[in-house]
PDB file of C-alpha atoms and ligand atoms in Angstrom:
ATOM      1  CA  MET O   1      22.053 -35.768  32.410  1.00  0.00           C
ATOM      2  CA  THR O   2      22.782 -33.125  29.688  1.00  0.00           C
ATOM      3  CA  ARG O   3      24.101 -34.146  26.266  1.00  0.00           C
ATOM      4  CA  SER O   4      26.591 -31.592  24.633  1.00  0.00           C
ATOM      5  CA  ARG O   5      25.321 -30.023  21.396  1.00  0.00           C
ATOM      6  CA  THR O   6      28.693 -30.877  19.956  1.00  0.00           C
ATOM      7  CA  THR O   7      27.837 -34.510  19.977  1.00  0.00           C
ATOM      8  CA  SER O   8      24.488 -34.270  18.311  1.00  0.00           C
ATOM      9  CA  ALA O   9      25.451 -35.571  15.054  1.00  0.00           C
ATOM     10  CA  ALA O  10      26.935 -38.730  16.636  1.00  0.00           C
ATOM     11  CA  ARG O  11      25.277 -42.123  16.298  1.00  0.00           C
ATOM     12  CA  ARG O  12      23.759 -43.220  19.747  1.00  0.00           C
ATOM     13  CA  LEU O  13      23.047 -46.636  21.151  1.00  0.00           C
ATOM     14  CA  MET O  14      20.927 -47.120  24.227  1.00  0.00           C
ATOM     15  CA  LEU O  15      20.698 -50.525  25.972  1.00  0.00           C
ATOM     16  CA  VAL O  16      18.263 -51.142  28.686  1.00  0.00           C
ATOM     17  CA  HIS O  17      19.147 -53.740  31.364  1.00  0.00           C
ATOM     18  CA  ALA O  18      17.702 -55.114  34.615  1.00  0.00           C
ATOM     19  CA  HIS O  19      20.677 -55.683  36.805  1.00  0.00           C
ATOM     20  CA  PRO O  20      24.409 -54.824  36.935  1.00  0.00           C
ATOM     21  CA  ASP O  21      26.133 -57.771  35.015  1.00  0.00           C
ATOM     22  CA  ASP O  22      23.242 -58.132  32.396  1.00  0.00           C
ATOM     23  CA  GLU O  23      24.783 -55.380  30.085  1.00  0.00           C
ATOM     24  CA  THR O  24      27.996 -57.552  29.918  1.00  0.00           C
ATOM     25  CA  LEU O  25      26.551 -61.096  29.946  1.00  0.00           C
ATOM     26  CA  ILE O  26      24.195 -60.203  27.037  1.00  0.00           C
ATOM     27  CA  THR O  27      25.400 -57.292  25.147  1.00  0.00           C
ATOM     28  CA  GLY O  28      29.040 -56.795  26.540  1.00  0.00           C
ATOM     29  CA  GLY O  29      30.615 -57.415  23.014  1.00  0.00           C
ATOM     30  CA  THR O  30      28.195 -55.182  21.196  1.00  0.00           C
ATOM     31  CA  ILE O  31      28.895 -52.336  23.739  1.00  0.00           C
ATOM     32  CA  ALA O  32      32.798 -52.631  22.990  1.00  0.00           C
ATOM     33  CA  ALA O  33      32.260 -53.017  19.288  1.00  0.00           C
ATOM     34  CA  ALA O  34      30.083 -49.861  19.118  1.00  0.00           C
ATOM     35  CA  CYS O  35      32.492 -48.186  21.289  1.00  0.00           C
ATOM     36  CA  ASP O  36      35.088 -49.237  18.587  1.00  0.00           C
ATOM     37  CA  ALA O  37      32.948 -47.813  15.719  1.00  0.00           C
ATOM     38  CA  GLY O  38      32.736 -44.411  17.308  1.00  0.00           C
ATOM     39  CA  ILE O  39      29.128 -44.908  18.638  1.00  0.00           C
ATOM     40  CA  GLU O  40      28.164 -43.151  21.768  1.00  0.00           C
ATOM     41  CA  VAL O  41      26.811 -45.616  24.180  1.00  0.00           C
ATOM     42  CA  LEU O  42      24.242 -45.153  27.160  1.00  0.00           C
ATOM     43  CA  VAL O  43      23.667 -48.244  29.431  1.00  0.00           C
ATOM     44  CA  VAL O  44      20.535 -47.808  31.333  1.00  0.00           C
ATOM     45  CA  THR O  45      20.180 -50.368  34.181  1.00  0.00           C
ATOM     46  CA  CYS O  46      16.924 -50.398  36.159  1.00  0.00           C
ATOM     47  CA  THR O  47      17.885 -51.801  39.658  1.00  0.00           C
ATOM     48  CA  LEU O  48      20.986 -52.323  41.696  1.00  0.00           C
ATOM     49  CA  GLY O  49      20.715 -56.073  41.687  1.00  0.00           C
ATOM     50  CA  GLU O  50      20.231 -56.191  45.517  1.00  0.00           C
ATOM     51  CA  GLU O  51      18.722 -59.625  45.573  1.00  0.00           C
ATOM     52  CA  GLY O  52      21.427 -61.495  43.761  1.00  0.00           C
ATOM     53  CA  GLU O  53      23.061 -64.545  45.123  1.00  0.00           C
ATOM     54  CA  ILE O  54      26.980 -63.867  46.104  1.00  0.00           C
ATOM     55  CA  ILE O  55      29.888 -66.100  44.917  1.00  0.00           C
ATOM     56  CA  GLY O  56      32.299 -66.962  47.561  1.00  0.00           C
ATOM     57  CA  ASP O  57      32.497 -66.326  51.329  1.00  0.00           C
ATOM     58  CA  GLU O  58      34.291 -63.052  51.652  1.00  0.00           C
ATOM     59  CA  LEU O  59      31.356 -60.856  50.688  1.00  0.00           C
ATOM     60  CA  ALA O  60      28.413 -63.148  51.572  1.00  0.00           C
ATOM     61  CA  GLY O  61      27.494 -60.861  54.449  1.00  0.00           C
ATOM     62  CA  LEU O  62      26.396 -58.160  51.951  1.00  0.00           C
ATOM     63  CA  ALA O  63      23.388 -60.135  50.859  1.00  0.00           C
ATOM     64  CA  ALA O  64      19.910 -58.833  51.201  1.00  0.00           C
ATOM     65  CA  GLN O  65      19.038 -61.232  54.065  1.00  0.00           C
ATOM     66  CA  HIS O  66      22.058 -60.066  56.053  1.00  0.00           C
ATOM     67  CA  ALA O  67      23.561 -56.625  55.611  1.00  0.00           C
ATOM     68  CA  ASP O  68      21.693 -55.789  52.429  1.00  0.00           C
ATOM     69  CA  GLN O  69      24.586 -53.873  51.044  1.00  0.00           C
ATOM     70  CA  LEU O  70      25.114 -55.786  47.777  1.00  0.00           C
ATOM     71  CA  GLY O  71      23.331 -53.009  45.619  1.00  0.00           C
ATOM     72  CA  GLY O  72      25.922 -50.434  46.465  1.00  0.00           C
ATOM     73  CA  TYR O  73      28.643 -52.840  45.834  1.00  0.00           C
ATOM     74  CA  ARG O  74      27.141 -53.781  42.352  1.00  0.00           C
ATOM     75  CA  TYR O  75      26.991 -50.259  41.462  1.00  0.00           C
ATOM     76  CA  TRP O  76      30.768 -50.116  41.472  1.00  0.00           C
ATOM     77  CA  GLU O  77      31.102 -53.375  39.615  1.00  0.00           C
ATOM     78  CA  LEU O  78      29.014 -51.952  36.719  1.00  0.00           C
ATOM     79  CA  GLN O  79      31.189 -48.858  36.646  1.00  0.00           C
ATOM     80  CA  ARG O  80      34.228 -50.874  36.378  1.00  0.00           C
ATOM     81  CA  ALA O  81      32.762 -53.348  33.729  1.00  0.00           C
ATOM     82  CA  LEU O  82      31.799 -50.439  31.555  1.00  0.00           C
ATOM     83  CA  SER O  83      35.364 -49.105  31.710  1.00  0.00           C
ATOM     84  CA  ALA O  84      36.756 -52.485  30.779  1.00  0.00           C
ATOM     85  CA  LEU O  85      34.547 -52.566  27.728  1.00  0.00           C
ATOM     86  CA  GLU O  86      36.039 -49.340  26.387  1.00  0.00           C
ATOM     87  CA  ALA O  87      39.177 -49.406  24.216  1.00  0.00           C
ATOM     88  CA  PRO O  88      41.854 -47.023  25.930  1.00  0.00           C
ATOM     89  CA  GLU O  89      41.562 -44.584  22.874  1.00  0.00           C
ATOM     90  CA  SER O  90      37.889 -44.197  23.412  1.00  0.00           C
ATOM     91  CA  ARG O  91      37.498 -43.558  27.164  1.00  0.00           C
ATOM     92  CA  GLY O  92      34.102 -41.740  27.918  1.00  0.00           C
ATOM     93  CA  ARG O  93      32.200 -43.132  24.896  1.00  0.00           C
ATOM     94  CA  VAL O  94      30.413 -45.482  27.183  1.00  0.00           C
ATOM     95  CA  ARG O  95      28.358 -44.128  30.029  1.00  0.00           C
ATOM     96  CA  GLY O  96      26.028 -45.893  32.403  1.00  0.00           C
ATOM     97  CA  VAL O  97      22.996 -44.426  34.360  1.00  0.00           C
ATOM     98  CA  PHE O  98      20.328 -45.943  36.554  1.00  0.00           C
ATOM     99  CA  LEU O  99      16.723 -45.679  35.828  1.00  0.00           C
ATOM    100  CA  GLY O 100      15.374 -42.882  38.180  1.00  0.00           C
ATOM    101  CA  GLY O 101      18.790 -42.545  39.692  1.00  0.00           C
ATOM    102  CA  ALA O 102      20.911 -45.257  41.639  1.00  0.00           C
ATOM    103  CA  GLY O 103      18.504 -46.990  44.175  1.00  0.00           C
ATOM    104  CA  ARG O 104      15.186 -45.645  42.920  1.00  0.00           C
ATOM    105  CA  TRP O 105      13.734 -49.037  42.194  1.00  0.00           C
ATOM    106  CA  ARG O 106      15.004 -52.243  43.785  1.00  0.00           C
ATOM    107  CA  ASP O 107      15.894 -55.666  42.395  1.00  0.00           C
ATOM    108  CA  SER O 108      12.517 -57.836  42.562  1.00  0.00           C
ATOM    109  CA  GLY O 109      14.326 -61.224  42.875  1.00  0.00           C
ATOM    110  CA  MET O 110      12.732 -64.300  41.562  1.00  0.00           C
ATOM    111  CA  ALA O 111       8.870 -64.798  41.408  1.00  0.00           C
ATOM    112  CA  GLY O 112       7.597 -65.704  45.008  1.00  0.00           C
ATOM    113  CA  THR O 113      10.474 -64.403  46.840  1.00  0.00           C
ATOM    114  CA  ASP O 114      10.405 -61.746  49.794  1.00  0.00           C
ATOM    115  CA  GLY O 115      12.113 -59.498  47.239  1.00  0.00           C
ATOM    116  CA  SER O 116       9.229 -59.679  44.897  1.00  0.00           C
ATOM    117  CA  ARG O 117       6.850 -58.387  47.562  1.00  0.00           C
ATOM    118  CA  ASN O 118       8.869 -55.373  48.372  1.00  0.00           C
ATOM    119  CA  PRO O 119       7.058 -52.349  47.778  1.00  0.00           C
ATOM    120  CA  ARG O 120      10.108 -50.550  46.072  1.00  0.00           C
ATOM    121  CA  ALA O 121      10.676 -53.566  43.922  1.00  0.00           C
ATOM    122  CA  PHE O 122      10.921 -52.604  40.155  1.00  0.00           C
ATOM    123  CA  ILE O 123       7.987 -55.026  39.265  1.00  0.00           C
ATOM    124  CA  ASN O 124       5.784 -53.289  41.853  1.00  0.00           C
ATOM    125  CA  ALA O 125       6.287 -49.719  40.503  1.00  0.00           C
ATOM    126  CA  PRO O 126       3.650 -48.349  38.355  1.00  0.00           C
ATOM    127  CA  LEU O 127       4.483 -48.882  34.726  1.00  0.00           C
ATOM    128  CA  VAL O 128       3.667 -45.183  33.933  1.00  0.00           C
ATOM    129  CA  ASP O 129       6.401 -44.132  36.434  1.00  0.00           C
ATOM    130  CA  THR O 130       9.091 -46.326  35.180  1.00  0.00           C
ATOM    131  CA  ALA O 131       8.306 -45.889  31.412  1.00  0.00           C
ATOM    132  CA  SER O 132       8.136 -42.326  32.050  1.00  0.00           C
ATOM    133  CA  ALA O 133      11.394 -42.013  33.551  1.00  0.00           C
ATOM    134  CA  LEU O 134      12.982 -44.113  30.588  1.00  0.00           C
ATOM    135  CA  ALA O 135      11.072 -41.907  28.053  1.00  0.00           C
ATOM    136  CA  ALA O 136      12.736 -38.991  29.674  1.00  0.00           C
ATOM    137  CA  LEU O 137      16.200 -40.597  29.099  1.00  0.00           C
ATOM    138  CA  ILE O 138      15.162 -41.207  25.577  1.00  0.00           C
ATOM    139  CA  GLN O 139      14.084 -37.752  24.800  1.00  0.00           C
ATOM    140  CA  ASP O 140      17.395 -36.414  26.349  1.00  0.00           C
ATOM    141  CA  PHE O 141      19.942 -38.784  24.789  1.00  0.00           C
ATOM    142  CA  GLN O 142      18.086 -39.183  21.379  1.00  0.00           C
ATOM    143  CA  PRO O 143      19.163 -42.708  20.511  1.00  0.00           C
ATOM    144  CA  HIS O 144      19.048 -44.170  17.068  1.00  0.00           C
ATOM    145  CA  VAL O 145      18.989 -47.660  18.274  1.00  0.00           C
ATOM    146  CA  VAL O 146      17.494 -49.088  21.721  1.00  0.00           C
ATOM    147  CA  THR O 147      17.788 -52.743  22.878  1.00  0.00           C
ATOM    148  CA  THR O 148      15.688 -54.348  25.350  1.00  0.00           C
ATOM    149  CA  TYR O 149      14.905 -58.077  26.168  1.00  0.00           C
ATOM    150  CA  ASP O 150      12.423 -60.339  24.400  1.00  0.00           C
ATOM    151  CA  PRO O 151       8.783 -60.740  25.861  1.00  0.00           C
ATOM    152  CA  ASN O 152      10.251 -63.761  28.028  1.00  0.00           C
ATOM    153  CA  GLY O 153      12.953 -61.459  29.468  1.00  0.00           C
ATOM    154  CA  THR O 154      15.672 -63.731  28.028  1.00  0.00           C
ATOM    155  CA  TYR O 155      15.186 -66.349  30.724  1.00  0.00           C
ATOM    156  CA  GLY O 156      11.896 -65.472  32.692  1.00  0.00           C
ATOM    157  CA  HIS O 157      13.276 -63.288  35.438  1.00  0.00           C
ATOM    158  CA  PRO O 158      10.482 -61.001  36.440  1.00  0.00           C
ATOM    159  CA  ASP O 159      12.716 -57.820  36.286  1.00  0.00           C
ATOM    160  CA  HIS O 160      13.668 -58.673  32.805  1.00  0.00           C
ATOM    161  CA  ILE O 161      10.104 -59.194  31.677  1.00  0.00           C
ATOM    162  CA  ARG O 162       9.259 -55.854  32.936  1.00  0.00           C
ATOM    163  CA  VAL O 163      12.275 -54.157  31.433  1.00  0.00           C
ATOM    164  CA  HIS O 164      10.810 -55.511  28.135  1.00  0.00           C
ATOM    165  CA  GLU O 165       7.275 -53.923  28.989  1.00  0.00           C
ATOM    166  CA  VAL O 166       8.762 -50.622  30.255  1.00  0.00           C
ATOM    167  CA  THR O 167      11.125 -50.125  27.238  1.00  0.00           C
ATOM    168  CA  HIS O 168       8.318 -50.753  24.760  1.00  0.00           C
ATOM    169  CA  ARG O 169       5.965 -48.312  26.583  1.00  0.00           C
ATOM    170  CA  ALA O 170       8.781 -45.795  26.950  1.00  0.00           C
ATOM    171  CA  VAL O 171       9.513 -45.763  23.214  1.00  0.00           C
ATOM    172  CA  GLU O 172       5.962 -44.983  22.544  1.00  0.00           C
ATOM    173  CA  LEU O 173       5.761 -42.281  25.120  1.00  0.00           C
ATOM    174  CA  ALA O 174       8.930 -40.725  23.862  1.00  0.00           C
ATOM    175  CA  ALA O 175       7.545 -40.522  20.266  1.00  0.00           C
ATOM    176  CA  ALA O 176       4.248 -39.306  21.208  1.00  0.00           C
ATOM    177  CA  SER O 177       5.654 -36.368  23.472  1.00  0.00           C
ATOM    178  CA  ALA O 178       5.420 -32.893  22.013  1.00  0.00           C
ATOM    179  CA  ARG O 179       9.339 -32.479  22.415  1.00  0.00           C
ATOM    180  CA  GLY O 180       9.694 -36.164  21.647  1.00  0.00           C
ATOM    181  CA  TRP O 181      12.097 -38.491  19.936  1.00  0.00           C
ATOM    182  CA  ASP O 182      10.844 -41.423  17.722  1.00  0.00           C
ATOM    183  CA  VAL O 183      13.517 -44.109  18.246  1.00  0.00           C
ATOM    184  CA  PRO O 184      14.458 -45.198  14.623  1.00  0.00           C
ATOM    185  CA  ARG O 185      15.286 -48.813  15.605  1.00  0.00           C
ATOM    186  CA  LEU O 186      14.085 -50.847  18.494  1.00  0.00           C
ATOM    187  CA  TYR O 187      15.688 -54.588  19.244  1.00  0.00           C
ATOM    188  CA  TRP O 188      15.448 -57.263  21.570  1.00  0.00           C
ATOM    189  CA  SER O 189      18.627 -58.743  22.700  1.00  0.00           C
ATOM    190  CA  VAL O 190      18.803 -62.338  22.718  1.00  0.00           C
ATOM    191  CA  ILE O 191      20.909 -65.617  22.799  1.00  0.00           C
ATOM    192  CA  GLY O 192      20.624 -67.696  19.646  1.00  0.00           C
ATOM    193  CA  HIS O 193      20.187 -71.455  20.211  1.00  0.00           C
ATOM    194  CA  GLN O 194      22.514 -72.843  17.524  1.00  0.00           C
ATOM    195  CA  ALA O 195      25.273 -70.353  18.140  1.00  0.00           C
ATOM    196  CA  PHE O 196      25.368 -71.347  21.691  1.00  0.00           C
ATOM    197  CA  GLN O 197      25.507 -74.909  20.982  1.00  0.00           C
ATOM    198  CA  GLU O 198      28.602 -74.100  18.647  1.00  0.00           C
ATOM    199  CA  ASN O 199      30.162 -72.068  21.306  1.00  0.00           C
ATOM    200  CA  ALA O 200      29.531 -74.633  24.069  1.00  0.00           C
ATOM    201  CA  ALA O 201      32.075 -76.935  22.448  1.00  0.00           C
ATOM    202  CA  ARG O 202      34.739 -75.367  24.337  1.00  0.00           C
ATOM    203  CA  LEU O 203      33.035 -76.172  27.600  1.00  0.00           C
ATOM    204  CA  SER O 204      34.778 -79.520  27.874  1.00  0.00           C
ATOM    205  CA  GLY O 205      37.881 -77.866  29.331  1.00  0.00           C
ATOM    206  CA  VAL O 206      36.330 -75.891  32.051  1.00  0.00           C
ATOM    207  CA  PRO O 207      37.086 -76.438  35.869  1.00  0.00           C
ATOM    208  CA  ALA O 208      36.138 -79.767  37.293  1.00  0.00           C
ATOM    209  CA  ASP O 209      33.666 -78.254  39.895  1.00  0.00           C
ATOM    210  CA  TRP O 210      31.737 -76.370  37.282  1.00  0.00           C
ATOM    211  CA  VAL O 211      28.444 -77.920  36.124  1.00  0.00           C
ATOM    212  CA  ARG O 212      28.373 -79.038  32.481  1.00  0.00           C
ATOM    213  CA  GLU O 213      24.786 -79.239  31.318  1.00  0.00           C
ATOM    214  CA  PRO O 214      24.639 -79.996  27.627  1.00  0.00           C
ATOM    215  CA  GLY O 215      22.008 -77.780  25.922  1.00  0.00           C
ATOM    216  CA  GLY O 216      21.830 -75.657  28.980  1.00  0.00           C
ATOM    217  CA  GLY O 217      21.963 -71.837  28.930  1.00  0.00           C
ATOM    218  CA  LEU O 218      20.173 -68.682  29.606  1.00  0.00           C
ATOM    219  CA  GLY O 219      16.833 -68.729  27.572  1.00  0.00           C
ATOM    220  CA  LEU O 220      17.920 -69.815  24.212  1.00  0.00           C
ATOM    221  CA  PHE O 221      16.239 -68.024  21.397  1.00  0.00           C
ATOM    222  CA  PRO O 222      14.945 -69.562  18.068  1.00  0.00           C
ATOM    223  CA  ASP O 223      17.559 -69.031  15.478  1.00  0.00           C
ATOM    224  CA  GLU O 224      15.264 -68.151  12.478  1.00  0.00           C
ATOM    225  CA  GLN O 225      13.773 -65.159  14.383  1.00  0.00           C
ATOM    226  CA  ILE O 226      17.232 -63.335  14.692  1.00  0.00           C
ATOM    227  CA  THR O 227      17.562 -60.437  12.366  1.00  0.00           C
ATOM    228  CA  THR O 228      21.172 -59.256  13.499  1.00  0.00           C
ATOM    229  CA  ARG O 229      24.376 -60.912  14.438  1.00  0.00           C
ATOM    230  CA  ILE O 230      27.232 -58.736  15.885  1.00  0.00           C
ATOM    231  CA  ASP O 231      30.665 -60.601  15.442  1.00  0.00           C
ATOM    232  CA  VAL O 232      32.434 -59.754  18.795  1.00  0.00           C
ATOM    233  CA  ARG O 233      35.684 -61.990  18.610  1.00  0.00           C
ATOM    234  CA  ASP O 234      37.667 -58.830  18.375  1.00  0.00           C
ATOM    235  CA  GLN O 235      36.158 -57.571  21.613  1.00  0.00           C
ATOM    236  CA  ARG O 236      36.025 -60.885  23.537  1.00  0.00           C
ATOM    237  CA  ASP O 237      38.964 -60.136  25.724  1.00  0.00           C
ATOM    238  CA  ARG O 238      37.462 -56.793  26.996  1.00  0.00           C
ATOM    239  CA  LYS O 239      34.041 -58.706  27.445  1.00  0.00           C
ATOM    240  CA  ALA O 240      35.936 -61.434  29.546  1.00  0.00           C
ATOM    241  CA  ALA O 241      37.627 -58.569  31.602  1.00  0.00           C
ATOM    242  CA  ALA O 242      34.208 -56.930  32.068  1.00  0.00           C
ATOM    243  CA  LEU O 243      32.724 -60.175  33.320  1.00  0.00           C
ATOM    244  CA  GLN O 244      35.571 -60.601  35.929  1.00  0.00           C
ATOM    245  CA  CYS O 245      34.529 -57.075  37.112  1.00  0.00           C
ATOM    246  CA  HIS O 246      31.283 -58.586  38.340  1.00  0.00           C
ATOM    247  CA  ALA O 247      32.941 -60.932  40.824  1.00  0.00           C
ATOM    248  CA  THR O 248      30.136 -61.270  43.101  1.00  0.00           C
ATOM    249  CA  GLN O 249      27.987 -62.907  40.226  1.00  0.00           C
ATOM    250  CA  ILE O 250      30.256 -64.375  37.918  1.00  0.00           C
ATOM    251  CA  MET O 251      33.090 -66.629  37.664  1.00  0.00           C
ATOM    252  CA  VAL O 252      35.398 -66.545  34.619  1.00  0.00           C
ATOM    253  CA  ASP O 253      37.563 -69.414  32.935  1.00  0.00           C
ATOM    254  CA  LEU O 254      39.760 -67.327  30.651  1.00  0.00           C
ATOM    255  CA  PRO O 255      41.565 -70.226  28.869  1.00  0.00           C
ATOM    256  CA  ASN O 256      38.228 -71.908  27.765  1.00  0.00           C
ATOM    257  CA  ARG O 257      36.546 -68.493  27.215  1.00  0.00           C
ATOM    258  CA  ALA O 258      33.732 -69.676  29.593  1.00  0.00           C
ATOM    259  CA  PHE O 259      31.834 -68.433  32.760  1.00  0.00           C
ATOM    260  CA  ALA O 260      29.454 -69.455  35.459  1.00  0.00           C
ATOM    261  CA  LEU O 261      26.977 -67.882  37.609  1.00  0.00           C
ATOM    262  CA  SER O 262      26.164 -68.772  41.194  1.00  0.00           C
ATOM    263  CA  ASN O 263      24.626 -72.091  39.941  1.00  0.00           C
ATOM    264  CA  TRP O 264      28.168 -73.162  38.641  1.00  0.00           C
ATOM    265  CA  VAL O 265      26.678 -74.182  35.256  1.00  0.00           C
ATOM    266  CA  ALA O 266      29.362 -73.670  32.681  1.00  0.00           C
ATOM    267  CA  GLN O 267      28.482 -71.293  29.784  1.00  0.00           C
ATOM    268  CA  PRO O 268      30.493 -70.158  26.807  1.00  0.00           C
ATOM    269  CA  ILE O 269      31.486 -66.439  26.203  1.00  0.00           C
ATOM    270  CA  MET O 270      29.983 -66.168  22.806  1.00  0.00           C
ATOM    271  CA  ASP O 271      31.629 -65.170  19.622  1.00  0.00           C
ATOM    272  CA  GLU O 272      28.691 -63.192  18.590  1.00  0.00           C
ATOM    273  CA  GLU O 273      25.578 -61.352  19.988  1.00  0.00           C
ATOM    274  CA  HIS O 274      22.122 -61.714  18.696  1.00  0.00           C
ATOM    275  CA  PHE O 275      19.215 -59.106  18.223  1.00  0.00           C
ATOM    276  CA  VAL O 276      15.813 -59.190  16.756  1.00  0.00           C
ATOM    277  CA  LEU O 277      14.814 -55.937  15.137  1.00  0.00           C
ATOM    278  CA  VAL O 278      11.210 -55.359  16.141  1.00  0.00           C
ATOM    279  CA  ARG O 279      10.436 -51.597  15.305  1.00  0.00           C
ATOM    280  CA  THR O 280      11.615 -49.052  12.773  1.00  0.00           C
ATOM    281  CA  THR O 281      10.669 -45.591  11.876  1.00  0.00           C
ATOM    282  CA  GLY O 282      11.588 -43.225   9.092  1.00  0.00           C
ATOM    283  CA  HIS O 283      13.562 -41.395  11.227  1.00  0.00           C
ATOM    284  CA  PRO O 284      16.960 -40.764   9.744  1.00  0.00           C
ATOM    285  CA  VAL O 285      20.108 -42.536  11.000  1.00  0.00           C
ATOM    286  CA  PRO O 286      23.391 -40.564  10.588  1.00  0.00           C
ATOM    287  CA  ASP O 287      25.844 -41.570   7.781  1.00  0.00           C
ATOM    288  CA  GLY O 288      28.237 -44.235   8.288  1.00  0.00           C
ATOM    289  CA  GLN O 289      25.795 -46.398   9.777  1.00  0.00           C
ATOM    290  CA  ALA O 290      27.197 -49.565   8.010  1.00  0.00           C
ATOM    291  CA  ALA O 291      30.004 -49.514  10.482  1.00  0.00           C
ATOM    292  CA  HIS O 292      27.761 -51.158  13.058  1.00  0.00           C
ATOM    293  CA  GLY O 293      25.090 -53.757  12.189  1.00  0.00           C
ATOM    294  CA  LEU O 294      22.536 -52.454  14.571  1.00  0.00           C
ATOM    295  CA  PHE O 295      22.296 -49.188  12.630  1.00  0.00           C
ATOM    296  CA  ALA O 296      21.962 -50.779   9.155  1.00  0.00           C
ATOM    297  CA  GLY O 297      19.821 -53.245   7.414  1.00  0.00           C
ATOM    298  CA  PRO O 298      16.340 -53.873   6.419  1.00  0.00           C
ATOM    299  CA  GLY O 299      13.295 -53.466   8.648  1.00  0.00           C
ATOM    300  CA  PRO O 300      11.573 -56.149  10.501  1.00  0.00           C
ATOM    301  CA  THR O 301      10.189 -58.975   8.694  1.00  0.00           C
TER     302      THR O 301
HETATM  303 ZN1  LIG E 401      19.383 -59.849  35.354  1.00  0.00          ZN
END
């Protein structure tokens, strides 16, 4: 990947995710909002999501225990989702890459599964290998903002926890390198508990065969630790369209602005997305940073 010199003054946002669909589920509105604000966006995905459960019968044979073709299919789901997040007038501002190239490291599945024991699994790769690969991307793209997961990996998936570890190590490696890049702002992307509960009010109207679990949701984060809230109401339609692109993983109920994963548990498409600022440096951020909350504001508390 080579970055054009003509874009060197632009603001740049890098989001590091574990599997295709995480970028939209957790940060889709932020990607779209950043795109609208003229920010260059690079989504780094660490695996192809080969171990995911598949919704519906038509594509069930792609699963890891059958044809093992899900990863290649989800590659294209991700490309379509990233395109859906862009506004028509800003085509090309959002790009996606896979860490180490597509298929370099494999989805590890949940703890204790066969997938977690695969020698190619992301969690089984030496941390220095995966972190060095990400550090190289950081040095090349020179992001002003990087996002990763909290130490619990949002909801405890081993690959998400590893993404947290890899990103923190990569940011250190990139800063220490002779030709390095000291990332000005590093965030954890999280889902705040209170906002989730408020958004969950619309779930009463979801399809009858979806499961409603009051208080449920992917790893809800303590509200008092959130430093940055991105209002994504204007981008919600594009986020919903991007969620629909991940059809092997996600069902979408547009009227109720809700979705469900393969466990059929109803969840709201959030009005805002949440971040925790965990690292700042004195490295300058280009002018105009107030146009997007991740680039502005005070340092960590
Ligand atoms: Zn994931």
